[in-house]
mmCIF file of C-alpha atoms in Angstrom:
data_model
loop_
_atom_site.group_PDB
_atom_site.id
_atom_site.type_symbol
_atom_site.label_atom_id
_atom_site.label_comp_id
_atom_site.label_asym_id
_atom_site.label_seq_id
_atom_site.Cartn_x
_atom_site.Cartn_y
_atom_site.Cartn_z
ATOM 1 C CA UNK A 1 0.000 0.000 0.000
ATOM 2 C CA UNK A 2 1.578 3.649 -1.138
ATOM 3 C CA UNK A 3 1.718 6.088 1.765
ATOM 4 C CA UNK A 4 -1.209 8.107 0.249
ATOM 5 C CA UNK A 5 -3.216 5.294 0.714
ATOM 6 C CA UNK A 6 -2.602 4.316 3.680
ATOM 7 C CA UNK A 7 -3.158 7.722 5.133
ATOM 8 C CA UNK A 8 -6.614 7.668 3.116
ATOM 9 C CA UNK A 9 -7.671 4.912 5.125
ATOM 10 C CA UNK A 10 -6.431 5.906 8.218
ATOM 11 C CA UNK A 11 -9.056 9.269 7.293
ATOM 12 C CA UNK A 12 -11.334 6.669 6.934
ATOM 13 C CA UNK A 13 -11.356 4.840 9.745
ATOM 14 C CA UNK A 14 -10.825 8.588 12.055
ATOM 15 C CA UNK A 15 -14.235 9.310 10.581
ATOM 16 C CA UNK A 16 -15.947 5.807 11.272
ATOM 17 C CA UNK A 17 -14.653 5.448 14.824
ATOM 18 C CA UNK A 18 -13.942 9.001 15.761
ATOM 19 C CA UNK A 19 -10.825 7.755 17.968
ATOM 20 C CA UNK A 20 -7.719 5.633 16.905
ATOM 21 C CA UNK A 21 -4.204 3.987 18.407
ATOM 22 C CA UNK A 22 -1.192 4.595 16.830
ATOM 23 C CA UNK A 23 -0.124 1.347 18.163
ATOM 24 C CA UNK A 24 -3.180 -0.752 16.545
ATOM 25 C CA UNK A 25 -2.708 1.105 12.593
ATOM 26 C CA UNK A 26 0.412 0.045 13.203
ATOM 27 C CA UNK A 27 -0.207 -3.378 13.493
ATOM 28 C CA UNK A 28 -3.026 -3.420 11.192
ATOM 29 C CA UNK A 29 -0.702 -1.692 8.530
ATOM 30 C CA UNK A 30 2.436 -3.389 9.168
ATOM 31 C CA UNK A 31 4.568 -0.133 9.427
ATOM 32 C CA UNK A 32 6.372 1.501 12.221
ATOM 33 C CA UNK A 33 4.774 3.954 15.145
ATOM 34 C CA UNK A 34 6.952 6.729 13.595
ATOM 35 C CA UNK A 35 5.640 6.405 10.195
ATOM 36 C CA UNK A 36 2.057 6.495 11.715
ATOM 37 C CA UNK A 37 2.922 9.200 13.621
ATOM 38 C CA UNK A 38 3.930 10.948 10.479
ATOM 39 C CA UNK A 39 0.745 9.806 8.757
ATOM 40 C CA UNK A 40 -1.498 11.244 11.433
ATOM 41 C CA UNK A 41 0.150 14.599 11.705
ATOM 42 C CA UNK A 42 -0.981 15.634 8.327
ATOM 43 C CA UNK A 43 -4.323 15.200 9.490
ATOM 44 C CA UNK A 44 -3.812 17.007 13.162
ATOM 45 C CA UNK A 45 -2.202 20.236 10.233
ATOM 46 C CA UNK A 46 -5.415 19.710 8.669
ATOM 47 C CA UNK A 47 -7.628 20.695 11.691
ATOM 48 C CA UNK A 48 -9.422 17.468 11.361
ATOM 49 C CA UNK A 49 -8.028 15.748 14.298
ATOM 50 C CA UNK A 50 -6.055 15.985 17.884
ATOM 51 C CA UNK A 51 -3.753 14.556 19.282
ATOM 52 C CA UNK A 52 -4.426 12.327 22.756
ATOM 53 C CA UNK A 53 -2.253 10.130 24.544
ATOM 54 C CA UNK A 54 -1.231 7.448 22.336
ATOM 55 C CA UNK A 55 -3.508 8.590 19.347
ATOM 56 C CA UNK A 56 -5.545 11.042 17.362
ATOM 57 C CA UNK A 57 -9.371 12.023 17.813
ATOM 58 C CA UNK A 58 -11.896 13.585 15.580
ATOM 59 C CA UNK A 59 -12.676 17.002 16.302
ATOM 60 C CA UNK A 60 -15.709 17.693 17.398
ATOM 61 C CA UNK A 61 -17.389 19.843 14.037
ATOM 62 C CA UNK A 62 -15.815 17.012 11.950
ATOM 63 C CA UNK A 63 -18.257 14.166 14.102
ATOM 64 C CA UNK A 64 -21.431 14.171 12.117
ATOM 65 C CA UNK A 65 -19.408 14.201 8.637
ATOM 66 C CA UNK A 66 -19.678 11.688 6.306
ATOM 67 C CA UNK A 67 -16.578 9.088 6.188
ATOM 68 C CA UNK A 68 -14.308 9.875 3.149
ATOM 69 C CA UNK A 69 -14.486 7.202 0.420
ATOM 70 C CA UNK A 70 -12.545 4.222 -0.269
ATOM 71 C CA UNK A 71 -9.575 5.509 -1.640
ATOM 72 C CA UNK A 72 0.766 -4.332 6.721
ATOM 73 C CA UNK A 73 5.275 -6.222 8.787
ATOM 74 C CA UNK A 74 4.757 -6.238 12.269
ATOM 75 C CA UNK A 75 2.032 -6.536 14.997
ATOM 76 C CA UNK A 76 1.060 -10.575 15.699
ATOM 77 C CA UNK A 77 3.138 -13.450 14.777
ATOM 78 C CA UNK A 78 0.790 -15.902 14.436
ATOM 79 C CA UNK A 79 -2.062 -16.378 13.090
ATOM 80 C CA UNK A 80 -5.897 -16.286 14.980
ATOM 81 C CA UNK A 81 -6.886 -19.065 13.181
ATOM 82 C CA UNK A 82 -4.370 -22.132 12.628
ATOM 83 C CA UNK A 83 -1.815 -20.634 15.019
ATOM 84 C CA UNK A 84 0.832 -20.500 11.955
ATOM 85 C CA UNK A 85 3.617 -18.372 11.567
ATOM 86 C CA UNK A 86 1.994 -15.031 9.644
ATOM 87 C CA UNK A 87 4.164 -14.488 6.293
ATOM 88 C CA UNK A 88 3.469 -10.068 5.601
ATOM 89 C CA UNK A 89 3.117 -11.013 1.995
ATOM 90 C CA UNK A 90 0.537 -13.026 2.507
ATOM 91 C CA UNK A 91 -1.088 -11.966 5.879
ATOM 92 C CA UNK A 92 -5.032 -10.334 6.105
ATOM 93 C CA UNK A 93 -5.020 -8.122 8.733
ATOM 94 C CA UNK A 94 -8.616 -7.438 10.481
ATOM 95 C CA UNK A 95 -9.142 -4.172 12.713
ATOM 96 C CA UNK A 96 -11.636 -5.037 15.358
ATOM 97 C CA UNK A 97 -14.148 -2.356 16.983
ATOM 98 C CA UNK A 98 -12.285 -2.293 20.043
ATOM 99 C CA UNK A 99 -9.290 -1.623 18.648
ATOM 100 C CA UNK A 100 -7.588 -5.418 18.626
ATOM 101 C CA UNK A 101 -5.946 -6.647 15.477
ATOM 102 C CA UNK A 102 -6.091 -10.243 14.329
ATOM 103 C CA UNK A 103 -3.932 -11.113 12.159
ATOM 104 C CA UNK A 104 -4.705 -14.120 9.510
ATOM 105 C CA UNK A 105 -1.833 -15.881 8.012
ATOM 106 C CA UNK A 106 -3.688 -15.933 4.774
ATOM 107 C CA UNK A 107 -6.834 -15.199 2.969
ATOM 108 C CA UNK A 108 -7.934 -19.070 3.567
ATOM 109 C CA UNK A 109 -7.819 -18.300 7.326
ATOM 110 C CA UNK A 110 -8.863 -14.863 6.732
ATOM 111 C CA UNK A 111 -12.105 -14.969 4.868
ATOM 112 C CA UNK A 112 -13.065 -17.738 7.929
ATOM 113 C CA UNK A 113 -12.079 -15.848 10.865
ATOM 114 C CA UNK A 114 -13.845 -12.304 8.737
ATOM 115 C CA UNK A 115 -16.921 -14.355 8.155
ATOM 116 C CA UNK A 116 -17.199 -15.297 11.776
ATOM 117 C CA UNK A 117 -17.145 -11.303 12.746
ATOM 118 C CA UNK A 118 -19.740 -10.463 10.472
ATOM 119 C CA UNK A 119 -22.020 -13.312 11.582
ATOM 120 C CA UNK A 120 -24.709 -12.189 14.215
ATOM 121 C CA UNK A 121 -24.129 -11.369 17.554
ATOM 122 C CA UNK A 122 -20.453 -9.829 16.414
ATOM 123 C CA UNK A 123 -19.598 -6.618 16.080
ATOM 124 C CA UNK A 124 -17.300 -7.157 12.304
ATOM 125 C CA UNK A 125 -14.427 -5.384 11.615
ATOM 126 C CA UNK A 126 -12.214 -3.687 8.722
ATOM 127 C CA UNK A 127 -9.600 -5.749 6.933
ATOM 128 C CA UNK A 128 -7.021 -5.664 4.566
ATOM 129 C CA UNK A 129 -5.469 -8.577 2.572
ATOM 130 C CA UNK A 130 -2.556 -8.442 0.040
ATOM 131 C CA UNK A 131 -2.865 -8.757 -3.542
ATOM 132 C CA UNK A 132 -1.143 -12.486 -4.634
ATOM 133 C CA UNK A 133 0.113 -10.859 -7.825
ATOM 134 C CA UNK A 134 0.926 -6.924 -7.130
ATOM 135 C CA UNK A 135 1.201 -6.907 -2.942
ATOM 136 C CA UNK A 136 -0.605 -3.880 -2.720
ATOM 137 C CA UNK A 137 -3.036 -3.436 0.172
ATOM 138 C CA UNK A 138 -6.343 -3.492 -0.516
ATOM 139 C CA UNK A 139 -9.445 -3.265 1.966
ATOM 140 C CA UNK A 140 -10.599 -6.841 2.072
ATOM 141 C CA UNK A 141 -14.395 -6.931 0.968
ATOM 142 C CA UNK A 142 -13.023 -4.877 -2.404
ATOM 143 C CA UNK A 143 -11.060 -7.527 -3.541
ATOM 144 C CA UNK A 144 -12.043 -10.917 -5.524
ATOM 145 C CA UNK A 145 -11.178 -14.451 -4.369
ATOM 146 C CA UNK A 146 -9.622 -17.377 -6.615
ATOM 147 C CA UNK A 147 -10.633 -20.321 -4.369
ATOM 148 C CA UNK A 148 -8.974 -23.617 -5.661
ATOM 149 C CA UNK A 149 -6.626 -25.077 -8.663
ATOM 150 C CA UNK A 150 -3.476 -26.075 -9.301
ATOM 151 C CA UNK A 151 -1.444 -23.712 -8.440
ATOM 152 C CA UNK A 152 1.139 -24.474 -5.305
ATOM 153 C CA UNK A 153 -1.085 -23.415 -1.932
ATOM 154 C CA UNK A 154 1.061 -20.791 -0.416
ATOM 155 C CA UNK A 155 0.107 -21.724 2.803
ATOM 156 C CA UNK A 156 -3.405 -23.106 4.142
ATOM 157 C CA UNK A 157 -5.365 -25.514 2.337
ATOM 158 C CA UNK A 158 -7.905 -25.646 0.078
ATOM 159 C CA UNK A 159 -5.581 -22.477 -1.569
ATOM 160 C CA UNK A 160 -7.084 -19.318 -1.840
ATOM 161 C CA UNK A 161 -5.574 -15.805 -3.632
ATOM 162 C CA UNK A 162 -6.752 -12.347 -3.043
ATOM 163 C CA UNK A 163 -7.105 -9.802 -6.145
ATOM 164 C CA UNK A 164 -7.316 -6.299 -6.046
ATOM 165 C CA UNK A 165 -8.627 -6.692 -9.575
ATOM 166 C CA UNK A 166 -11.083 -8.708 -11.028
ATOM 167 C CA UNK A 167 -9.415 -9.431 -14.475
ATOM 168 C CA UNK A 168 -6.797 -10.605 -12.926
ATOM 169 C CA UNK A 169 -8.168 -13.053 -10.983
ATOM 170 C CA UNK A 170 -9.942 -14.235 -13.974
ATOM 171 C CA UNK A 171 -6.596 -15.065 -15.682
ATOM 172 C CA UNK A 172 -5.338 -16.553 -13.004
ATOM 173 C CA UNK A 173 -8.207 -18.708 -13.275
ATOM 174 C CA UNK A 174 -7.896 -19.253 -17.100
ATOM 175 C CA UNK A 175 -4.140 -19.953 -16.108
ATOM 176 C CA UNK A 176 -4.668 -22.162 -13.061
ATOM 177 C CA UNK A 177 -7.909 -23.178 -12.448
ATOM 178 C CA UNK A 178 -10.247 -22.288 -9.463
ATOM 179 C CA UNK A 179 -13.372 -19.938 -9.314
ATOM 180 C CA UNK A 180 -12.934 -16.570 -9.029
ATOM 181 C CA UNK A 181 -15.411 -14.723 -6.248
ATOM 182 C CA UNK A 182 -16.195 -11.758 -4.747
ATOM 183 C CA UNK A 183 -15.675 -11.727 -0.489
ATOM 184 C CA UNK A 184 -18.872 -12.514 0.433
ATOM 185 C CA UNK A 185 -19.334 -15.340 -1.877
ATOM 186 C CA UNK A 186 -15.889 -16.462 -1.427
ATOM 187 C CA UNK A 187 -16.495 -16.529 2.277
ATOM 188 C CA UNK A 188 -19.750 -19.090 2.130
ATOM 189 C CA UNK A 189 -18.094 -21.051 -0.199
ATOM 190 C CA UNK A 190 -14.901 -21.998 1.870
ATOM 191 C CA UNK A 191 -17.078 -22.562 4.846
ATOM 192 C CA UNK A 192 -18.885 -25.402 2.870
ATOM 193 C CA UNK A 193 -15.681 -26.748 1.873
ATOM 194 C CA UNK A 194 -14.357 -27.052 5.359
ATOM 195 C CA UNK A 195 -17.721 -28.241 6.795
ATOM 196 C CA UNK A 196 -17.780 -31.093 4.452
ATOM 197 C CA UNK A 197 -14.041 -31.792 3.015
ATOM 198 C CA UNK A 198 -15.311 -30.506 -0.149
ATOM 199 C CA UNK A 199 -12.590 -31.387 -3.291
ATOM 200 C CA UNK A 200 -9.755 -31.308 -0.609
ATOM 201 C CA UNK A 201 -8.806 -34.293 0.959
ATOM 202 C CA UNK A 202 -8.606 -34.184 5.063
ATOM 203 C CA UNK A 203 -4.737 -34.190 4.929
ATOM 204 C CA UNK A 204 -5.390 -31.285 2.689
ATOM 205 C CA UNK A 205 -7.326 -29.458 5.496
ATOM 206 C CA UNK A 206 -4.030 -28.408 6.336
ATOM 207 C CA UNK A 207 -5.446 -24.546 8.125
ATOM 208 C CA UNK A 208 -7.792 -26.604 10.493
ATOM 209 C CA UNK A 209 -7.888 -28.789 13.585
ATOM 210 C CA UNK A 210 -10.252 -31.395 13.475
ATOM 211 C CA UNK A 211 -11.985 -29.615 16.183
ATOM 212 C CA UNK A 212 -11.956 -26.156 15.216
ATOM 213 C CA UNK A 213 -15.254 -24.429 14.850
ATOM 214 C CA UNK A 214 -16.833 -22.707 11.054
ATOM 215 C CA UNK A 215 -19.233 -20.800 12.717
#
């Protein structure tokens, strides 16, 4: 994700939850405090925020604005749903409403543990997930979903690969196999897979305990 991006979403997310961390965009970013810090301050010059211990706030004229529209190396190791190692390239990064960030070590584990936050009785959260081709950052219910094929799983099993543009999931499709989904589609059909082995094998399972939970 290019700085001006990033600092676009950070506006983003100032306007949705009027108060953020430094310490938890840096983890859900995957840059250092100081380059927060420098992200933020253009928004403190602006007028539209304060500083507070730790953070930034929304001024208070700025509260009943709109959000601006759509325009990650560090913060947990492992990931919140398998418990693997979490590779940056490949990690989806979810920013929860009270301020936690799970990390995912992929968008297998990812669109689960994101589906599970949107179900009822959660409150959801934002997330970001890497491109498989360009490793740009891209907010995660924007991009489209290759689920299956041949190509080598990258980490959990059944594969999947996050897009940032359609077309070029499709060719990776035409290239590789798979079906190529948007998030929430991608996300129901994953969840059948795991619930009933679907065209992976239970060795092939490789993200889940035998006992882990889907809902």
């Amino acid at each position: 994700m290019l700085p001006i991006e990033r600092r676009a979403t950070i506006r983003r997310l100032l306007f949705e939850r009027k108060t953020l961390k430094i310490s938890e965009l840096s983890a859900l970013f995957g840059v250092s405090e100081m380059t927060i810090h420098r992200d933020v301050r253009a928004l403190v010059d602006e007028g539209i925020a304060v500083k507070t211990y730790g953070g930034i706030a929304l001024l208070e004229p700025h509260r009943k604005e709109a959000p601006p529209p759509s325009s990650p190396d560090d913060g947990p190791s492992r990931c919140v749903v398998c418990g693997k190692p979490v590779n940056p390239t490949l990690a989806y990064r979810l920013l929860l409403p009270d301020g936690r960030v799970d990390v995912a070590c992929c968008a297998h584990c990812g669109l689960i543990h994101h589906r599970r936050l949107r179900s009822p009785g959660h409150a959801g959260a934002y997330a970001l997930v890497r491109d498989v081709l360009t490793h740009t950052t891209v907010p995660a219910e924007e991009a489209t979903y290759v689920l299956g094929g041949e190509a080598p799983a990258a980490c959990c099993r059944p594969p999947v690969y996050a897009f940032s543009a359609s077309g070029d999931a499709e060719r990776f499709v035409r290239g590789f196999g798979g079906v190529a989904l948007r998030w929430s589609e991608a996300a129901d059909r994953l969840k059948a897979e795991m619930a009933d082995g679907g065209e992976a094998s239970a060795k092939d399972l490789s993200c889940f305990p035998g006992t882990q939970s889907l809902k």
